[in-house]
Coordinates of C-alpha atoms (C1' of nucleotides) in Angstrom, one line a residue:
Chain A
M1 CA -109.0 44.5 -2.9
S2 CA -107.3 43.6 -6.2
L3 CA -103.8 43.3 -4.7
T4 CA -103.4 39.9 -6.1
H5 CA -104.3 41.2 -9.5
E6 CA -101.9 44.1 -9.2
F7 CA -99.2 41.7 -8.2
Q8 CA -99.7 39.5 -11.2
E9 CA -99.7 42.3 -13.6
D10 CA -96.5 43.6 -12.1
F11 CA -94.8 40.2 -12.1
S12 CA -95.7 39.2 -15.6
S13 CA -94.7 42.6 -17.0
R14 CA -91.1 42.0 -16.1
G15 CA -88.9 40.3 -18.7
A16 CA -88.1 36.6 -18.6
M17 CA -85.3 35.2 -20.7
D18 CA -84.9 32.2 -22.9
N19 CA -81.4 31.6 -21.5
V20 CA -80.6 32.5 -17.9
L21 CA -77.1 33.5 -18.6
S22 CA -77.7 35.6 -21.7
I23 CA -80.5 37.9 -21.0
G24 CA -80.8 40.7 -23.5
G25 CA -82.2 44.1 -23.0
A26 CA -81.7 44.1 -19.2
K27 CA -79.6 47.3 -19.3
G28 CA -80.6 50.8 -18.2
A29 CA -83.7 51.5 -16.2
R30 CA -85.4 48.5 -14.6
H31 CA -88.7 49.7 -15.7
A32 CA -87.7 50.4 -19.2
A33 CA -87.4 46.7 -19.8
S34 CA -91.0 46.1 -18.8
A35 CA -92.4 47.2 -22.1
I36 CA -90.0 45.3 -24.2
V37 CA -89.8 41.7 -23.2
R38 CA -92.9 39.5 -22.4
E39 CA -93.3 36.3 -20.6
A40 CA -92.4 33.3 -22.8
Q41 CA -92.5 30.4 -20.5
P42 CA -94.8 29.3 -17.7
D43 CA -93.7 30.7 -14.3
V44 CA -95.8 29.5 -11.4
L45 CA -94.7 32.2 -9.1
A46 CA -96.1 34.7 -11.5
A47 CA -99.3 32.8 -12.3
G48 CA -100.2 31.0 -9.1
N49 CA -101.6 32.0 -5.7
L50 CA -98.4 30.8 -4.1
G51 CA -97.9 34.0 -2.2
V52 CA -99.7 35.6 0.7
T53 CA -100.2 39.3 0.7
L54 CA -99.4 41.3 3.8
S55 CA -98.8 44.9 4.8
L56 CA -96.2 46.5 7.0
S57 CA -96.3 50.0 8.4
R58 CA -93.5 52.5 8.4
N59 CA -90.4 51.5 10.3
K60 CA -91.7 48.1 11.2
T61 CA -89.3 45.2 11.0
L62 CA -90.1 42.4 8.6
F63 CA -87.2 40.2 9.7
E64 CA -83.9 40.5 11.5
E65 CA -80.4 39.4 10.8
G66 CA -79.9 35.9 12.3
E67 CA -83.6 35.0 12.3
K68 CA -84.5 31.7 10.6
A69 CA -85.2 32.4 7.0
D70 CA -88.5 30.8 6.0
Y71 CA -89.7 33.3 3.4
S72 CA -88.8 35.5 0.5
Y73 CA -90.8 38.6 -0.5
R74 CA -91.9 40.8 -3.3
V75 CA -92.7 44.5 -2.9
I76 CA -96.1 45.6 -4.3
S77 CA -96.1 49.1 -3.0
G78 CA -94.0 51.2 -0.7
A79 CA -90.3 50.5 0.0
V80 CA -88.2 48.2 2.1
R81 CA -84.7 48.8 3.3
L82 CA -82.2 45.9 3.8
C83 CA -79.5 46.6 6.3
K84 CA -76.7 45.3 8.4
L85 CA -75.8 46.5 11.9
L86 CA -72.6 46.5 13.8
P87 CA -72.6 45.8 17.5
D88 CA -72.2 49.5 18.4
G89 CA -75.1 50.6 16.2
R90 CA -73.4 51.6 13.0
R91 CA -75.7 50.7 10.2
Q92 CA -75.2 50.1 6.5
I93 CA -78.2 49.9 4.1
S94 CA -77.4 47.5 1.3
D95 CA -80.5 48.0 -0.8
F96 CA -83.8 49.8 -1.1
C97 CA -86.4 47.4 -2.5
L98 CA -89.1 49.2 -4.6
P99 CA -92.3 47.9 -6.1
G100 CA -91.5 44.9 -8.3
D101 CA -88.3 44.0 -6.5
T102 CA -87.9 40.7 -4.7
F103 CA -85.7 40.0 -1.7
G104 CA -84.9 37.2 0.8
F105 CA -83.4 34.6 -1.6
I106 CA -80.4 33.4 0.3
A107 CA -78.2 30.4 0.6
E108 CA -77.9 30.4 4.4
E109 CA -80.3 29.0 7.1
S110 CA -80.9 32.4 8.5
Y111 CA -81.2 35.9 7.1
T112 CA -78.0 37.7 6.8
L113 CA -79.6 41.1 7.0
T114 CA -82.5 43.0 8.5
A115 CA -85.5 44.1 6.5
E116 CA -87.6 47.1 7.5
A117 CA -90.4 49.2 5.9
V118 CA -89.2 52.6 4.8
E119 CA -92.8 53.7 4.5
D120 CA -96.2 51.9 4.6
T121 CA -95.6 48.9 2.4
V122 CA -97.6 46.0 0.8
L123 CA -95.7 42.8 0.2
V124 CA -96.3 39.3 -1.1
R125 CA -94.7 36.5 0.9
Y126 CA -93.5 33.2 -0.5
S127 CA -92.4 30.3 1.6
R128 CA -89.0 29.1 0.8
Q129 CA -90.2 25.6 0.3
T130 CA -92.8 26.7 -2.3
V131 CA -90.2 28.6 -4.2
G132 CA -87.7 25.7 -4.0
E133 CA -90.3 23.3 -5.4
A134 CA -91.4 25.8 -8.1
C135 CA -87.8 26.2 -9.1
K136 CA -87.4 22.4 -9.5
S137 CA -90.5 22.0 -11.6
F138 CA -90.5 25.1 -13.7
P139 CA -87.3 26.1 -15.3
A140 CA -88.8 29.6 -16.0
T141 CA -89.2 30.2 -12.3
S142 CA -85.7 29.1 -11.6
E143 CA -84.5 31.4 -14.3
R144 CA -86.5 34.3 -12.9
V145 CA -85.1 33.8 -9.4
L146 CA -81.5 33.6 -10.8
A147 CA -82.1 36.8 -12.8
E148 CA -83.3 38.6 -9.7
V149 CA -80.3 37.5 -7.7
L150 CA -78.0 38.5 -10.5
R151 CA -79.5 41.9 -10.7
E152 CA -79.1 42.3 -7.0
L153 CA -75.5 41.2 -7.3
S154 CA -74.8 43.7 -10.1
S155 CA -76.3 46.5 -8.1
A156 CA -74.3 45.5 -5.0
K157 CA -71.1 45.7 -7.0
S158 CA -71.9 49.2 -8.3
H159 CA -72.6 50.2 -4.7
L160 CA -69.2 48.9 -3.7
I161 CA -67.3 51.4 -5.9
M162 CA -69.5 54.1 -4.6
L163 CA -68.6 53.4 -1.0
G164 CA -65.0 52.6 -1.6
R165 CA -63.9 55.2 -4.1
Q166 CA -66.4 58.1 -4.6
T167 CA -66.6 61.4 -2.8
A168 CA -69.7 62.5 -0.9
R169 CA -70.7 64.8 -3.7
E170 CA -70.3 61.9 -6.3
R171 CA -72.3 59.5 -4.1
I172 CA -75.2 61.9 -3.8
A173 CA -75.2 62.5 -7.5
S174 CA -75.1 58.7 -8.2
F175 CA -77.9 58.2 -5.7
L176 CA -80.2 60.7 -7.2
L177 CA -79.7 59.3 -10.6
M178 CA -80.3 55.8 -9.3
V179 CA -83.6 56.7 -7.7
L180 CA -84.6 58.6 -10.9
D181 CA -83.8 55.6 -13.0
R182 CA -85.8 53.2 -10.8
Q183 CA -88.7 55.6 -10.6
P184 CA -91.8 54.0 -12.2
A185 CA -91.9 55.4 -15.8
D186 CA -95.4 56.7 -15.6
K187 CA -95.2 58.4 -12.2
Y188 CA -94.0 62.0 -12.2
C189 CA -92.1 63.7 -15.0
D190 CA -88.7 62.3 -15.9
T191 CA -86.7 64.8 -14.0
R192 CA -88.6 64.7 -10.7
V193 CA -87.3 62.4 -8.0
Y194 CA -89.5 61.2 -5.1
L195 CA -87.4 59.9 -2.2
P196 CA -89.4 57.5 -0.1
M197 CA -86.6 57.4 2.5
G198 CA -85.4 60.0 5.0
R199 CA -82.0 61.6 5.2
Q200 CA -80.7 59.1 7.8
D201 CA -81.6 56.2 5.4
I202 CA -79.8 58.0 2.6
A203 CA -76.7 58.5 4.8
D204 CA -76.7 54.9 5.8
Y205 CA -77.0 53.8 2.2
L206 CA -74.1 56.0 1.1
G207 CA -71.8 55.5 4.1
L208 CA -72.0 59.1 5.1
T209 CA -73.5 61.1 8.0
I210 CA -76.9 62.8 7.8
E211 CA -75.1 66.2 7.9
T212 CA -72.9 65.5 4.9
V213 CA -75.9 64.3 2.9
S214 CA -77.7 67.5 3.7
R215 CA -74.8 69.7 2.8
A216 CA -74.1 67.9 -0.4
I217 CA -77.7 68.3 -1.5
S218 CA -77.7 71.9 -0.5
E219 CA -74.6 72.4 -2.6
L220 CA -76.2 70.9 -5.6
R221 CA -79.2 73.2 -5.0
R222 CA -76.9 76.3 -4.7
S223 CA -75.2 75.4 -8.0
G224 CA -78.5 75.2 -9.7
I225 CA -78.2 71.5 -10.7
V226 CA -81.3 70.4 -8.6
R227 CA -84.2 72.2 -7.0
A228 CA -85.9 71.0 -3.8
L229 CA -89.7 70.9 -4.2
S230 CA -89.9 69.6 -0.7
T231 CA -87.6 67.6 1.5
R232 CA -88.5 64.4 -0.3
E233 CA -89.1 65.6 -3.8
I234 CA -86.2 66.9 -5.9
L235 CA -86.3 68.3 -9.4
I236 CA -83.3 67.6 -11.4
R237 CA -82.6 70.6 -13.6
D238 CA -79.4 69.4 -15.2
V239 CA -79.2 65.6 -15.6
D240 CA -76.0 65.8 -17.6
A241 CA -74.2 67.8 -14.9
L242 CA -75.3 65.3 -12.4
S243 CA -74.1 62.4 -14.5
E244 CA -70.7 64.1 -14.9
I245 CA -70.4 64.6 -11.2
S246 CA -71.5 61.0 -10.5
S247 CA -68.8 59.6 -12.8
G248 CA -66.1 61.7 -11.3
C249 CA -65.6 63.8 -14.5
A250 CA -66.6 67.0 -12.7
Chain B
M1 CA -51.5 17.0 -17.4
S2 CA -54.1 16.0 -14.9
L3 CA -55.6 19.5 -14.7
T4 CA -59.0 18.2 -15.8
H5 CA -58.8 15.6 -13.0
E6 CA -57.8 18.2 -10.5
F7 CA -60.8 20.3 -11.6
Q8 CA -63.3 17.5 -11.3
E9 CA -62.1 16.6 -7.8
D10 CA -62.4 20.2 -6.8
F11 CA -65.8 20.7 -8.2
S12 CA -67.4 17.6 -6.9
S13 CA -66.0 18.2 -3.5
R14 CA -68.1 21.3 -3.0
G15 CA -71.5 20.9 -1.4
A16 CA -74.7 20.6 -3.4
M17 CA -78.1 21.0 -1.9
D18 CA -81.4 19.3 -2.1
N19 CA -83.2 22.6 -2.2
V20 CA -81.6 25.7 -3.7
L21 CA -83.2 28.1 -1.2
S22 CA -82.4 26.2 1.9
I23 CA -78.9 25.0 1.9
G24 CA -77.7 23.8 5.2
G25 CA -74.1 23.9 6.5
A26 CA -73.0 26.6 4.2
K27 CA -71.8 28.9 7.0
G28 CA -68.3 29.6 8.1
A29 CA -65.3 28.7 6.1
R30 CA -65.9 27.8 2.5
H31 CA -63.6 25.0 2.6
A32 CA -65.0 23.6 5.8
A33 CA -68.2 22.7 3.9
S34 CA -66.3 20.6 1.4
A35 CA -65.8 17.7 3.8
I36 CA -69.4 17.6 5.0
V37 CA -71.8 17.5 2.1
R38 CA -71.4 15.4 -1.0
E39 CA -72.8 15.5 -4.5
A40 CA -76.4 14.1 -4.5
Q41 CA -77.7 14.9 -7.9
P42 CA -76.0 14.8 -11.4
D43 CA -74.3 18.0 -12.3
V44 CA -72.9 18.0 -15.9
L45 CA -70.6 20.9 -15.2
A46 CA -69.0 18.9 -12.5
A47 CA -68.9 15.7 -14.4
G48 CA -68.4 16.6 -18.1
N49 CA -65.7 18.0 -20.2
L50 CA -67.7 21.1 -20.8
G51 CA -64.9 23.4 -19.9
V52 CA -61.6 24.3 -21.5
T53 CA -58.6 24.7 -19.2
L54 CA -56.4 27.8 -19.7
S55 CA -53.7 29.7 -17.9
L56 CA -53.1 33.3 -17.4
S57 CA -50.0 35.0 -16.1
R58 CA -49.7 37.6 -13.4
N59 CA -51.5 40.9 -14.0
K60 CA -52.9 39.8 -17.4
T61 CA -56.5 40.7 -18.1
L62 CA -59.0 37.9 -18.7
F63 CA -61.8 40.3 -19.7
E64 CA -62.7 43.9 -19.4
E65 CA -65.8 45.7 -18.3
G66 CA -68.0 46.3 -21.3
E67 CA -66.6 43.4 -23.3
K68 CA -69.1 40.9 -24.7
A69 CA -69.7 38.3 -22.1
D70 CA -69.4 34.9 -23.7
Y71 CA -67.8 32.8 -20.9
S72 CA -67.8 32.1 -17.2
Y73 CA -64.8 30.7 -15.3
R74 CA -63.7 28.6 -12.4
V75 CA -60.4 29.1 -10.7
I76 CA -58.2 26.0 -10.4
S77 CA -55.1 27.6 -8.9
G78 CA -53.8 31.1 -8.4
A79 CA -56.2 34.1 -7.9
V80 CA -58.2 36.5 -9.9
R81 CA -59.3 40.0 -9.0
L82 CA -62.7 41.4 -10.2
C83 CA -62.7 45.2 -10.3
K84 CA -64.4 48.3 -11.5
L85 CA -62.6 51.4 -12.7
L86 CA -63.7 55.1 -12.7
P87 CA -62.8 57.2 -15.7
D88 CA -60.0 58.9 -13.7
G89 CA -58.4 55.6 -12.7
R90 CA -59.8 55.1 -9.3
R91 CA -60.3 51.4 -8.8
Q92 CA -62.5 49.2 -6.6
I93 CA -61.9 45.5 -6.3
S94 CA -65.1 43.7 -5.6
D95 CA -63.8 40.2 -5.2
F96 CA -60.8 38.0 -5.1
C97 CA -61.6 34.6 -6.6
L98 CA -59.6 31.8 -5.2
P99 CA -59.3 28.1 -6.2
G100 CA -62.8 26.6 -6.4
D101 CA -64.6 29.9 -7.0
T102 CA -66.5 30.6 -10.1
F103 CA -67.2 34.0 -11.6
G104 CA -68.6 35.6 -14.8
F105 CA -72.3 34.6 -14.3
I106 CA -74.1 37.7 -15.2
A107 CA -77.5 38.9 -16.5
E108 CA -76.2 41.5 -18.9
E109 CA -74.9 41.2 -22.4
S110 CA -71.5 42.5 -21.4
Y111 CA -69.3 42.0 -18.4
T112 CA -69.9 44.7 -15.8
L113 CA -66.4 44.4 -14.4
T114 CA -62.8 43.6 -15.3
A115 CA -61.1 40.3 -14.4
E116 CA -57.3 40.1 -14.0
A117 CA -54.9 37.5 -12.7
V118 CA -53.4 38.5 -9.3
E119 CA -50.7 35.8 -9.8
D120 CA -50.1 33.1 -12.3
T121 CA -53.5 31.4 -12.6
V122 CA -55.1 28.3 -14.1
L123 CA -58.8 28.5 -15.0
V124 CA -61.5 26.5 -16.6
R125 CA -63.7 28.3 -19.0
Y126 CA -67.3 27.5 -19.8
S127 CA -69.3 29.0 -22.6
R128 CA -72.4 30.8 -21.6
Q129 CA -74.5 28.8 -23.9
T130 CA -73.2 25.5 -22.5
V131 CA -73.9 26.6 -19.0
G132 CA -77.4 27.8 -20.0
E133 CA -78.2 24.5 -21.6
A134 CA -76.9 22.5 -18.7
C135 CA -79.0 24.6 -16.3
K136 CA -82.1 23.8 -18.3
S137 CA -81.5 20.1 -18.5
F138 CA -80.0 19.5 -15.0
P139 CA -81.7 21.0 -12.0
A140 CA -78.5 20.2 -10.0
T141 CA -76.4 22.5 -12.3
S142 CA -79.0 25.2 -12.0
E143 CA -78.9 25.0 -8.3
R144 CA -75.2 25.0 -8.2
V145 CA -75.0 28.2 -10.2
L146 CA -77.6 29.8 -8.1
A147 CA -75.8 28.8 -4.9
E148 CA -72.6 30.3 -6.3
V149 CA -74.3 33.6 -7.1
L150 CA -75.9 33.7 -3.7
R151 CA -72.6 33.2 -2.0
E152 CA -71.1 36.0 -4.1
L153 CA -74.1 38.2 -3.2
S154 CA -73.8 37.5 0.5
S155 CA -70.1 38.3 0.4
A156 CA -70.7 41.6 -1.5
K157 CA -73.1 42.7 1.2
S158 CA -70.6 42.0 4.0
H159 CA -68.1 44.0 1.9
L160 CA -70.6 46.9 1.8
I161 CA -70.7 47.5 5.6
M162 CA -66.9 47.2 5.6
L163 CA -66.5 50.0 3.0
G164 CA -69.4 52.1 4.4
R165 CA -69.0 51.9 8.1
Q166 CA -65.7 50.4 9.2
T167 CA -62.5 52.2 10.1
A168 CA -59.2 51.4 8.4
R169 CA -58.0 49.3 11.3
E170 CA -61.3 47.3 11.3
R171 CA -61.2 46.7 7.6
I172 CA -57.7 45.3 7.8
A173 CA -58.7 43.0 10.7
S174 CA -61.7 41.8 8.7
F175 CA -59.6 41.3 5.6
L176 CA -57.0 39.2 7.4
L177 CA -59.7 37.0 9.0
M178 CA -61.5 36.6 5.6
V179 CA -58.3 35.5 3.9
L180 CA -57.6 33.2 6.8
D181 CA -61.1 31.7 6.5
R182 CA -60.8 31.1 2.8
Q183 CA -57.4 29.6 3.0
P184 CA -57.4 25.9 2.0
A185 CA -57.7 23.9 5.2
D186 CA -54.7 21.8 4.5
K187 CA -52.3 24.5 3.4
Y188 CA -50.3 26.1 6.2
C189 CA -51.2 26.1 9.8
D190 CA -54.4 27.7 10.9
T191 CA -53.0 31.0 11.9
R192 CA -50.7 31.6 9.0
V193 CA -52.1 33.8 6.2
Y194 CA -50.7 33.8 2.7
L195 CA -51.7 36.9 0.8
P196 CA -51.6 36.3 -3.0
M197 CA -52.2 40.0 -3.7
G198 CA -50.0 43.0 -3.2
R199 CA -50.7 46.1 -0.9
Q200 CA -52.3 48.1 -3.8
D201 CA -54.8 45.3 -4.4
I202 CA -55.6 45.1 -0.7
A203 CA -56.0 48.9 -0.7
D204 CA -58.4 48.8 -3.7
Y205 CA -60.4 46.0 -2.1
L206 CA -60.7 47.9 1.2
G207 CA -61.3 51.4 -0.2
L208 CA -58.1 52.7 1.3
T209 CA -54.7 53.9 0.1
I210 CA -51.7 51.7 0.0
E211 CA -50.1 53.9 2.8
T212 CA -53.0 53.4 5.1
V213 CA -53.0 49.7 4.6
S214 CA -49.3 49.5 5.3
R215 CA -49.7 51.6 8.5
A216 CA -52.6 49.6 9.8
I217 CA -50.7 46.4 9.4
S218 CA -47.6 47.9 11.0
E219 CA -49.8 48.9 13.9
L220 CA -51.2 45.4 14.3
R221 CA -47.6 44.2 14.2
R222 CA -46.4 46.7 16.9
S223 CA -49.3 45.7 19.2
G224 CA -48.3 42.1 18.9
I225 CA -51.5 40.8 17.3
V226 CA -49.8 39.7 14.1
R227 CA -46.3 39.0 13.0
A228 CA -45.0 39.5 9.5
L229 CA -43.1 36.4 8.2
S230 CA -42.6 38.2 4.9
T231 CA -44.6 40.9 3.1
R232 CA -47.1 38.4 1.9
E233 CA -47.1 36.0 4.7
I234 CA -48.6 37.0 8.1
L235 CA -48.8 35.0 11.3
I236 CA -51.9 35.8 13.4
R237 CA -50.8 35.6 17.0
D238 CA -54.2 36.6 18.5
V239 CA -57.2 35.7 16.5
D240 CA -59.6 36.8 19.2
A241 CA -58.1 40.2 19.4
L242 CA -58.4 40.5 15.6
S243 CA -62.0 39.4 15.7
E244 CA -62.8 42.0 18.3
I245 CA -61.2 44.7 16.2
S246 CA -63.0 43.5 13.1
S247 CA -66.4 43.7 14.8
G248 CA -65.8 47.2 16.2
C249 CA -65.7 46.0 19.8
A250 CA -62.1 47.1 20.3
Chain C
dC1 C1' -101.0 75.6 19.6
dG2 C1' -97.2 73.1 21.3
dA3 C1' -94.4 69.0 21.3
dA4 C1' -91.7 65.9 18.8
dA5 C1' -89.2 64.4 14.9
dG6 C1' -86.7 65.5 10.9
dG7 C1' -83.6 68.5 8.4
dT8 C1' -80.2 72.4 7.7
dT9 C1' -76.3 75.1 8.9
dG10 C1' -72.1 76.4 11.4
dA11 C1' -67.6 75.6 14.2
dT12 C1' -64.3 72.4 15.2
dG13 C1' -61.8 67.9 15.3
dT14 C1' -60.1 63.4 13.4
dT15 C1' -59.2 60.0 10.2
dG16 C1' -57.3 58.8 6.3
dA17 C1' -55.4 61.0 1.8
dT18 C1' -51.7 63.2 -0.3
dC19 C1' -47.0 64.4 -0.9
dA20 C1' -42.3 63.1 -0.2
dA21 C1' -38.5 60.2 1.0
dA22 C1' -36.2 56.1 2.6
dT23 C1' -35.9 51.1 2.6
dA24 C1' -36.7 46.5 1.0
dA25 C1' -37.7 43.1 -2.5
dA26 C1' -37.6 41.3 -7.1
dG27 C1' -35.9 41.2 -11.6
dT28 C1' -32.1 41.5 -15.2
dG29 C1' -28.1 41.3 -17.7
dG30 C1' -23.3 40.5 -17.2
Chain D
dC1 C1' -23.6 35.2 -8.1
dC2 C1' -23.3 40.1 -8.3
dA3 C1' -24.1 45.0 -9.4
dC4 C1' -27.8 47.6 -11.1
dT5 C1' -32.5 48.7 -12.2
dT6 C1' -37.1 48.6 -11.3
dT7 C1' -40.9 47.8 -8.4
dA8 C1' -43.1 47.3 -4.0
dT9 C1' -43.5 48.6 0.8
dT10 C1' -42.8 51.4 4.8
dT11 C1' -42.5 55.6 7.3
dG12 C1' -42.9 60.6 8.0
dA13 C1' -45.0 65.4 7.5
dT14 C1' -48.8 67.9 6.1
dC15 C1' -53.5 68.6 4.3
dA16 C1' -58.4 68.0 3.2
dA17 C1' -62.7 65.7 3.4
dC18 C1' -65.9 64.2 6.2
dA19 C1' -67.4 63.4 11.2
dT20 C1' -68.7 65.3 15.4
dC21 C1' -70.8 68.6 18.3
dA22 C1' -74.1 72.2 18.7
dA23 C1' -77.7 75.3 17.5
dC24 C1' -81.4 76.6 14.8
dC25 C1' -85.1 75.9 11.6
dT26 C1' -89.1 73.3 9.4
dT27 C1' -92.5 70.0 9.1
dT28 C1' -95.7 66.8 11.1
dC29 C1' -99.1 65.5 14.1
dG30 C1' -101.7 65.1 18.4

DNA sequence: CGAAAGGTTGATGTTGATCAAATAAAGTGG
DNA sequence: CCACTTTATTTGATCAACATCAACCTTTCG
């Protein structure tokens, strides 16, 4: 298996920066950046065999909130959901990690959220100690980690306005555009969205119920803005209309 | 003016860590950590005169979303709100920055949110370039920055479940406990909360309307869990009850 | 083929938003 | 310091969006 190879390719294709706090060209689609910027400084995480590859089948838990945090991870294929649970079972998904994304960098002793596989998933695992040492010795690695965390932070803040101030219709529109934007550039045509997660996951990401998600998608379908190729595959027929809805203009 | 002095004291009193990705004792109250851990490695940002002190009066804008991001900031006194706006004026506050907090570390070219003074505020400003250079030369500075960003990320993720899955009553309870927790240890007694922000700011932080915030606080007052000393000063009479409400157990 | 899981649609209920008015607090100029 | 204006907060009445409850349909898989 050339998983290690695949991983390296993926990692080194993502942009590094000459200054952590002024990264250029990081806007727009995550994958759009890949082609533009190239590795400039040595990054042991990217180059070395510091990580261990592992796979996780659908709905299996990788780690739970409160568990001692010894590792961070990078998604190779599949998808992982990060979520928090309330005592009574209410769930909020804070992020879907897709191929190329890293997660599990935290300041606390223990994980502050739970990580589960949305579908069958392959990951690379790094021990916290290894990452810490690599960060000390290699500024490029340290910058890479910071950049990843900053990206996650920026995404969380967009998520906040969605949950706090957008209607169900607007959240669905934003969600579809987000998944479209994060879709690997090569895969599918540029208006076809593959959703690795089920309706309950979407609901828990958007702070809605499964029924409301279903109804909102049906409504977009009825108004001709999207077409459902299957439950998990949606063709966006009018991206502009969707953008207008997502920004509250429509 | 001994503002620079005040700043140094504040900065060096916050915990550093021997390994970025395994910081111990960072749980609980932010200010609780201050007394425990002490600076171990040189951190130029803490030691040097790299920042410029400036003040900002109530409701003035420090920077706006989309503006070129040349600086990051640290709050000395007062409070800053970070928010996003939708085209039609809806607003979501993602964070209140209190004395000791830093903000403005981002991966993008431009700020992704707007920063405004909640009340008259004193800040220290660092140029992005300076911070970037300091990060390269001093691992301790780099670690400090990462730790700050990780703290912000963790806070954003807690905020998400609040907006996505908690009721108005639960959000208010969580909010009061959060402000209580972040209150400087010395100031006031440990059940007295001073709110630097008005009701509209609270509403925009919690994803509610001003009326709902007001009603929820009144209800807590009627049930004897809190007492209002003034609009902006609230005495918590039953912290446990408030905790139970915030975690959805009540 | 039949069971189980996932998704859609409909009827009804509840929480929080909206609209409206009263009250309280904070400024402002005399 | 007071009358007056402006702004912030509270309270009440009504409404709408989304949740809940329930049934039906569709897909998946043994």
